[in-house]
Coordinates of C-alpha atoms in Angstrom, one line a residue:
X38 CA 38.6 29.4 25.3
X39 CA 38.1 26.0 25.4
X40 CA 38.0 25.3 28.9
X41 CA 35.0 27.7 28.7
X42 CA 33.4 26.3 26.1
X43 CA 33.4 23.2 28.2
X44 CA 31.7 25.1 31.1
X45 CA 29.3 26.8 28.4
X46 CA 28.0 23.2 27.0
X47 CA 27.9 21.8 30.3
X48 CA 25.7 24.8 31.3
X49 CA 23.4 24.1 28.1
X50 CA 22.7 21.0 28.9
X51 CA 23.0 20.9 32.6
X52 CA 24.9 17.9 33.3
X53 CA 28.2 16.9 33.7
X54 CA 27.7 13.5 32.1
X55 CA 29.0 12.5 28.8
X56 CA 27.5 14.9 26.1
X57 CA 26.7 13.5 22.5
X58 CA 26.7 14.8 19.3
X59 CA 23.2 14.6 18.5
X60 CA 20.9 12.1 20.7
X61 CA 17.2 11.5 20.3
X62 CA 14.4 12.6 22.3
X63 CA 11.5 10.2 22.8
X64 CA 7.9 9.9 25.0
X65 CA 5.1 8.0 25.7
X66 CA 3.8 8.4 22.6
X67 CA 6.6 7.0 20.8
X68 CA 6.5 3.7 22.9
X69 CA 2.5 4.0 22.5
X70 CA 2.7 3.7 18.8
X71 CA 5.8 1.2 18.7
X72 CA 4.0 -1.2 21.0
X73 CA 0.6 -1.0 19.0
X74 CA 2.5 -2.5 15.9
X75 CA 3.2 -5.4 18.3
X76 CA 0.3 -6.1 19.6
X77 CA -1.4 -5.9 16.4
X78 CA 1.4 -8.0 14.7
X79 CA 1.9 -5.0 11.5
X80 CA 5.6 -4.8 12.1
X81 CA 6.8 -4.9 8.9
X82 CA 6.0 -3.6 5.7
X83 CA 2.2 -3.0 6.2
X84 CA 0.4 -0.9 8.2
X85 CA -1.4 1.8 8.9
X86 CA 1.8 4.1 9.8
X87 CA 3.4 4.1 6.6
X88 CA 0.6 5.8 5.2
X89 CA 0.0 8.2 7.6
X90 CA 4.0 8.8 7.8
X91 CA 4.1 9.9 4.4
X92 CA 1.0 12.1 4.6
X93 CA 2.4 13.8 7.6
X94 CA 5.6 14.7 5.6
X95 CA 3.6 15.5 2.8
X96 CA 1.5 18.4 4.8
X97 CA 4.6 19.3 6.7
X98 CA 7.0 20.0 3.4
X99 CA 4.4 20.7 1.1
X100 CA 5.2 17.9 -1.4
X101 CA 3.2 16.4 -3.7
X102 CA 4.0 12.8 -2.8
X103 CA 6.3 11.5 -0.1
X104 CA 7.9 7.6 -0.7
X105 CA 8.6 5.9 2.6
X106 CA 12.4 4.0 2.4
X107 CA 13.9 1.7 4.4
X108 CA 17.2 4.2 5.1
X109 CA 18.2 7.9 3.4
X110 CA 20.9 5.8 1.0
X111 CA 17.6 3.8 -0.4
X112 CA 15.8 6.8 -0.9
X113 CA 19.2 8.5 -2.5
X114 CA 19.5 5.6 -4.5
X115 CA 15.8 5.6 -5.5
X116 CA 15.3 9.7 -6.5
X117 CA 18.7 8.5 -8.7
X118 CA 16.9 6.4 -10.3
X119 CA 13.3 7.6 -11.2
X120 CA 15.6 11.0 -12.5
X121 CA 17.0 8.4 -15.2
X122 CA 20.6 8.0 -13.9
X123 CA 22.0 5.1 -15.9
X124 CA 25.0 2.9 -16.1
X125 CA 28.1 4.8 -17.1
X126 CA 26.5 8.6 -16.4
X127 CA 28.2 11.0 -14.7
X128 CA 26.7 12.8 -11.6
X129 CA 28.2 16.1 -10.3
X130 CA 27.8 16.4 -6.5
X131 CA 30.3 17.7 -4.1
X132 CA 33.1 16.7 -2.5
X133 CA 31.9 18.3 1.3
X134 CA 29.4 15.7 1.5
X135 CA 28.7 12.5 3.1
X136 CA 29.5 9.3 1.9
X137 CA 26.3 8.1 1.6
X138 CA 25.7 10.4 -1.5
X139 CA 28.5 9.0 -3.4
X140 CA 27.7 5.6 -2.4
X141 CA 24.1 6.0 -3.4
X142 CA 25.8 7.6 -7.2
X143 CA 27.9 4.2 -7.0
X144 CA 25.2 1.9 -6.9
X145 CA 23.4 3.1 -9.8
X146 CA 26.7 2.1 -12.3
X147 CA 27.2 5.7 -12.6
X148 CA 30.3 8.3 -10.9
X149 CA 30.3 11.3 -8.9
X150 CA 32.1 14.4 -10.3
X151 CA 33.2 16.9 -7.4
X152 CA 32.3 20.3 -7.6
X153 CA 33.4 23.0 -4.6
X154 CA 31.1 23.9 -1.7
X155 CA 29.9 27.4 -1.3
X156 CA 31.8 29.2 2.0
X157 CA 28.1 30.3 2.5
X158 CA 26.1 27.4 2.8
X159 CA 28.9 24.7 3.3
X160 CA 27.1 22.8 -0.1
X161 CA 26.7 22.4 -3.6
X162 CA 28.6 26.4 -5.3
X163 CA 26.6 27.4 -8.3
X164 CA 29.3 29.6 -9.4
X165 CA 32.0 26.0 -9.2
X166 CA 28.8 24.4 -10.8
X167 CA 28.8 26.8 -13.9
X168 CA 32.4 27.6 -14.6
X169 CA 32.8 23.3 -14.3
X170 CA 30.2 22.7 -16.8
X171 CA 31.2 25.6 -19.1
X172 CA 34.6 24.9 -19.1
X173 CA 34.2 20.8 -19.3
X174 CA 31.1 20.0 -20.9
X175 CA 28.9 20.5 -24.2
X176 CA 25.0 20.6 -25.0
X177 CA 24.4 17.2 -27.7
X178 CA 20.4 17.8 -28.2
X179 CA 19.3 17.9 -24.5
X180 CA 21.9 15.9 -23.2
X181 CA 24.7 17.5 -21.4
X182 CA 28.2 15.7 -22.3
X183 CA 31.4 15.7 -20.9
X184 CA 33.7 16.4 -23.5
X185 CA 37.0 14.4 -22.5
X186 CA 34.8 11.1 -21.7
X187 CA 31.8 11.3 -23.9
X188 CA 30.0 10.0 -20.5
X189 CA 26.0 12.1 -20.1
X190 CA 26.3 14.3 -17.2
X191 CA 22.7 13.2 -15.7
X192 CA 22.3 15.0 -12.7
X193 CA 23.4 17.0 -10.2
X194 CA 23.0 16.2 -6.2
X195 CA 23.4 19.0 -4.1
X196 CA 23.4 18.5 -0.3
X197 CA 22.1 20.8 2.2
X198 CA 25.1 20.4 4.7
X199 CA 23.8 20.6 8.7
X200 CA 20.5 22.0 7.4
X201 CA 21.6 24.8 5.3
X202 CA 19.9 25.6 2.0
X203 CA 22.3 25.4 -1.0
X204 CA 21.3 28.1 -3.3
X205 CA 18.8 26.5 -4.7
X206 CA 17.3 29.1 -7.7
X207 CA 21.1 29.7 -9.0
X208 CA 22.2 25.7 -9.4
X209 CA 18.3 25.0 -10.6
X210 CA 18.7 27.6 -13.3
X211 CA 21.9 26.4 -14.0
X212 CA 20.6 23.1 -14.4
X213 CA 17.7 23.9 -16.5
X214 CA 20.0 25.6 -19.2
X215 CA 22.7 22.2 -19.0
X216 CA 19.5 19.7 -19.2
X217 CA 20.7 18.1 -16.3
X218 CA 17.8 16.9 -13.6
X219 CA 18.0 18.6 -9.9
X220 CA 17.8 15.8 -7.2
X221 CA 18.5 17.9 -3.6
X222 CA 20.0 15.2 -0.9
X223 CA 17.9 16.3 1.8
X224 CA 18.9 14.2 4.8
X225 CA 19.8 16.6 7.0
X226 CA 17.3 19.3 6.3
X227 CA 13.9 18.4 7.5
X228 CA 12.6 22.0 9.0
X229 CA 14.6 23.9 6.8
X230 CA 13.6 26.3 4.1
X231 CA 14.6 28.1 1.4
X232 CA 12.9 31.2 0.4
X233 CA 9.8 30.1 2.2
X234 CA 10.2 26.8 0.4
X235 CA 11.0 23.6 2.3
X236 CA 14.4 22.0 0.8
X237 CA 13.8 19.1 -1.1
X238 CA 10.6 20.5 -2.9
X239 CA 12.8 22.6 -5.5
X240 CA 14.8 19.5 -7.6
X241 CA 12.5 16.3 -9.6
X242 CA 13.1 14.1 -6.3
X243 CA 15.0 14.6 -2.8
X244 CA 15.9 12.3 0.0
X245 CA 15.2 13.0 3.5
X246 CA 16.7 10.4 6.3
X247 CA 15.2 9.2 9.7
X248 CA 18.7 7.9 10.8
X249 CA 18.7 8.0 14.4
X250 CA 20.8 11.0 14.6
X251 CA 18.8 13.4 12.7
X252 CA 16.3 16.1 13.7
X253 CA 13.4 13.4 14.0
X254 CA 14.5 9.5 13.9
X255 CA 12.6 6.3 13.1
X256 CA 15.8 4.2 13.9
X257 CA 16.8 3.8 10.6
X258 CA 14.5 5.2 7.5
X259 CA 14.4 7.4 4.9
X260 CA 11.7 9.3 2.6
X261 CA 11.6 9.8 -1.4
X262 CA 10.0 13.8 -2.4
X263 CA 8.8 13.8 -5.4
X264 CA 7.7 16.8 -7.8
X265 CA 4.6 15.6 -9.2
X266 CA 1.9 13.2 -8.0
X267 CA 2.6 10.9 -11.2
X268 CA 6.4 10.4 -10.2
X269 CA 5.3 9.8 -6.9
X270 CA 2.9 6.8 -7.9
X271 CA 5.8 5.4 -9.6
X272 CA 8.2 5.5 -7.0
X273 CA 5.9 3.6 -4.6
X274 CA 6.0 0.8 -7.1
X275 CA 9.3 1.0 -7.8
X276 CA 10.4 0.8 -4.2
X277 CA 7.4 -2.2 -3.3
X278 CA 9.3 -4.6 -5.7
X279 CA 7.4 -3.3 -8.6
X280 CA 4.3 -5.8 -7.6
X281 CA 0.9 -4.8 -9.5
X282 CA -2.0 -5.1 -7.4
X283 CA -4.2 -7.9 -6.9
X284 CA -5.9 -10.0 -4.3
X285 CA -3.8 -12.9 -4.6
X286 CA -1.6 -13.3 -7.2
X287 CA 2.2 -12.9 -7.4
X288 CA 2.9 -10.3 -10.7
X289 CA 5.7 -7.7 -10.2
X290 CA 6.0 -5.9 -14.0
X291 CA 9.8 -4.6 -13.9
X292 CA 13.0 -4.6 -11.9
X293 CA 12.1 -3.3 -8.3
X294 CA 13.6 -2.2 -4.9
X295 CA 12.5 -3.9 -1.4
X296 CA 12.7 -0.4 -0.1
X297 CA 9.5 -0.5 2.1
X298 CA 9.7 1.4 5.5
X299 CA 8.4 -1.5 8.1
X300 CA 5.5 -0.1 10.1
X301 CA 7.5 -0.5 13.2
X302 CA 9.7 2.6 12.3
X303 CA 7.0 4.6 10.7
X304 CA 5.0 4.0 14.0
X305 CA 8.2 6.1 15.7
X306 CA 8.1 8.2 12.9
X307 CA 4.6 9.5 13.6
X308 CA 5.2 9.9 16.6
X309 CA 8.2 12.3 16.4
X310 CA 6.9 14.2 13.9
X311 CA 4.4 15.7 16.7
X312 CA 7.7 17.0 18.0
X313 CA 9.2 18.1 15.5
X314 CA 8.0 21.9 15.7
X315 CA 9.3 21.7 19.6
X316 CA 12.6 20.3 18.1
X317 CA 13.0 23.2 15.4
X318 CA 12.0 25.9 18.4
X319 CA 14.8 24.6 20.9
X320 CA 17.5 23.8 18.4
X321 CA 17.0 27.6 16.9
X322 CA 17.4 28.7 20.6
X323 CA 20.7 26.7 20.9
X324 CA 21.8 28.2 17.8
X325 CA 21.2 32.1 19.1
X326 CA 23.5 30.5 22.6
X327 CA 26.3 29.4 20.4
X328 CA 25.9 32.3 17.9
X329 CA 26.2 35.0 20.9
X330 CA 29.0 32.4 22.7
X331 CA 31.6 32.4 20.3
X332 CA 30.7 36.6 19.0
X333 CA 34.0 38.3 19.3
X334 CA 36.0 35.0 19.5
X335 CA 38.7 33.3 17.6
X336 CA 36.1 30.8 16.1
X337 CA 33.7 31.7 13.4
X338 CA 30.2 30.2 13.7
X339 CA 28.5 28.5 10.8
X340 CA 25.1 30.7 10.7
X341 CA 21.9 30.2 8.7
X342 CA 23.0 31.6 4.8
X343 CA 20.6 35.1 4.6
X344 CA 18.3 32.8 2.0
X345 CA 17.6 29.9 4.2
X346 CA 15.6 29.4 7.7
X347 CA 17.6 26.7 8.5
X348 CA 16.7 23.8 11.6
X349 CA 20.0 23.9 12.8
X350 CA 20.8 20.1 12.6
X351 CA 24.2 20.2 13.8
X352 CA 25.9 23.4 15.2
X353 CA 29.5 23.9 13.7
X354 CA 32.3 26.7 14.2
X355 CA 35.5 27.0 11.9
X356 CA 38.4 27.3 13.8
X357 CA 41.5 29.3 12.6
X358 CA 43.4 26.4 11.5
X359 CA 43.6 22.8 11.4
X360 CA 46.0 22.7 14.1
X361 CA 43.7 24.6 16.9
X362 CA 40.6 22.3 14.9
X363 CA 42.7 19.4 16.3
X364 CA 43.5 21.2 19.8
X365 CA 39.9 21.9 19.8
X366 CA 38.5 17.9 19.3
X367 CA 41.2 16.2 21.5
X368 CA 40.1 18.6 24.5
X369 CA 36.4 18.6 24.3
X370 CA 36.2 14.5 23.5
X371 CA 38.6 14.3 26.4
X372 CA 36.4 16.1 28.6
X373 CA 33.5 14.0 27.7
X374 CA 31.8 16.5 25.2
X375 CA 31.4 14.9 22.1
X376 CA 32.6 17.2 19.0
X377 CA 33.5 15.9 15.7
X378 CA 35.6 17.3 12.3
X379 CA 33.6 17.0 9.2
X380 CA 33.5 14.5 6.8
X381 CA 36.9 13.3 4.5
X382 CA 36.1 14.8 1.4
X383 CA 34.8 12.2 -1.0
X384 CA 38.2 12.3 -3.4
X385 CA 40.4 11.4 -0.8
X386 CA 38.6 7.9 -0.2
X387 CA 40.4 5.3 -2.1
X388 CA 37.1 4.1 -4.0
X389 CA 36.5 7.9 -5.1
X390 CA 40.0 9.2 -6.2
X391 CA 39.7 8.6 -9.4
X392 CA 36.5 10.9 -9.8
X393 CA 36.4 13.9 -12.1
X394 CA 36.7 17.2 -9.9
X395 CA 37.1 20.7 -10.4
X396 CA 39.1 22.8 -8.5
X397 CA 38.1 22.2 -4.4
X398 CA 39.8 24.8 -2.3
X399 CA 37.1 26.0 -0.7
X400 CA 36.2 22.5 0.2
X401 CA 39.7 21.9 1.7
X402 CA 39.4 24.8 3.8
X403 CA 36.2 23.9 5.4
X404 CA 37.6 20.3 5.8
X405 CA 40.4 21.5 7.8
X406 CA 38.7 24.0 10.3
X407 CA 35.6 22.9 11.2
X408 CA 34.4 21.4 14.2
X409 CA 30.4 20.1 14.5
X410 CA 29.6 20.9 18.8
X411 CA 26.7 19.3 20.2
X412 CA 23.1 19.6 19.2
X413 CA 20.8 17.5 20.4
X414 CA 17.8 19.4 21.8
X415 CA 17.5 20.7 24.9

């Protein structure tokens, strides 16, 4: 099977070069835009593109304000904080995630608790959510406590994994009764929906990222949602070192992030998001070739959850075990075809181990079979 998976990918993509992961797809109107920032000498954190960046992924998501960041972590670590996240809080995420969620949880003096990932969706389970919180926590007012510690249980970050929707209405309902404040970690999920919704308009705030791996890239970036025009006015501020407007004078009026996208990358940014419909239409068609591919095989692909339309970020298939996962990566990465496990989960890192967590065995099962095949589109 894997020899003609080889032959399959190499037939996709029609070369018999090296085959990334995920690589971006640029054209003359990316280099048109990049090189008009030169010549006009707006490089950095002014210019016209940062505007029009945002208001492009405002009409695109349907969000009432869209913050331009520097990278996703700045924007993780910025929707953390507008949503109140202080020093010593607790922050229930899961484990199946990325390290930059964690990290971004870090940063704000407060500590992830791990909660298992749906088998549907690969994120965020509400039923883990509910039975952790029911079993481990207590209503003082509208705060939600952890019993054991005493420490406020603040938020909750789910993360649509490879583009799939979490399920959003069960883990925002269950938020709503726990008064703890939905912020989605949306990096991956620019073109996916849930319900008809696009992800990251559901929570208070969300985070998308530009890295240069994801669906659209402006080399390194990242973008804050926000729920209401008002929040959204305050996280430019925040994120613009908190400077109050004025023709010449210096007067910033509270603690601030330098989280400004420079107008290089939004230039890119703009650019790619005239793609992005193409990029959403070919990466759904790759998904249908895997999805027939592996029909009838030993290897189970990881398909759109029957609530999301998702953009298919990065293909995956769960193999039967962690032995043929391993069989799987050493012959496809020796044959040039790049393929990668998931992420460690979070726990096992040495700076997370001591976390809370509930019980993670769905987690540990994805862990161990999956395999992410490549994705850029073709």
């Amino acid at each position: 099977m894997s020899h003609h998976l080889n032959e399959f990918i190499r037939s996709l993509y029609k070369t018999k070069d090296f085959i990334p992961l995920h690589a971006p797809t640029f054209g003359d109107q990316e280099k048109s835009n990049v090189l008009d920032t030169i010549e006009t000498t707006f490089v950095s954190s002014v210019g016209k593109y940062v505007d029009e960046f945002e208001r492009e992924i405002e009409r695109f998501t349907e969000s009432p304000k869209a913050v331009a960041t520097v990278n996703g972590t700045a924007a993780l670590h910025t929707a953390l904080y507008m949503a109140g996240v202080k020093q010593g809080d607790l922050v229930i995420t899961q484990a199946l995630t990325f390290v930059a969620t964690c990290n971004a949880i870090h940063h704000m003096g407060a500590a992830p608790v791990f909660v298992d990932a749906s088998r549907e969706t690969l994120g965020l389970c509400p039923i883990a959510l509910e039975s952790f919180l029911e079993h481990n926590a207590k209503l003082d007012g509208e705060r939600c406590i952890h019993k054991e510690s005493r420490q406020v249980i603040r938020a909750a970050v789910p993360m649509h994994t490879f583009g799939h929707a979490v399920h959003l209405d069960e883990i925002q309902r269950i938020c709503k009764k726990w008064h703890i404040t939905l912020v989605e970690d949306a990096a991956e999920s620019l073109g996916s929906y849930y319900k008809g919704k696009h992800t990251g308009t559901i929570g208070a705030f969300a985070a998308l990222s530009f890295n240069g791996n994801k669906i659209i890239t402006t080399g390194g970036g990242g973008m804050v949602l926000c729920a209401s025009d008002v929040e959204g006015r305050r996280t430019k501020h925040i994120t613009t070192t908190a400077k109050v407007p004025h023709p010449y004078e210096f007067y910033h009026d509270e603690p601030g992030f330098n989280y400004r996208m420079p107008n290089l990358n939004a230039a890119l940014g703009c650019a790619q998001m005239q793609r992005l419909p193409l990029f959403l239409e070919q990466k759904r068609q790759l998904a249908n070739d895997y999805r027939a591919f592996f029909k009838g095989s030993n290897y189970e692909f990881v398909d759109e959850p029957s609530h999301s339309h998702s953009n298919f970020w990065l293909n995956a298939i769960l193999c039967e075990d962690k032995s043929a996962r391993n069989a799987l990566l050493e012959e496809q990465n020796n044959a040039g075809i790049m393929c990668r496990p998931i992420w460690q989960l979070m726990h096992k890192l040495p700076m997370f181990t001591q976390c809370l967590r509930g019980d993670l065995e769905v987690s540990e099962d994805i862990e161990a079979r999956l395999v992410n095949i490549p994705s850029s589109p073709i």
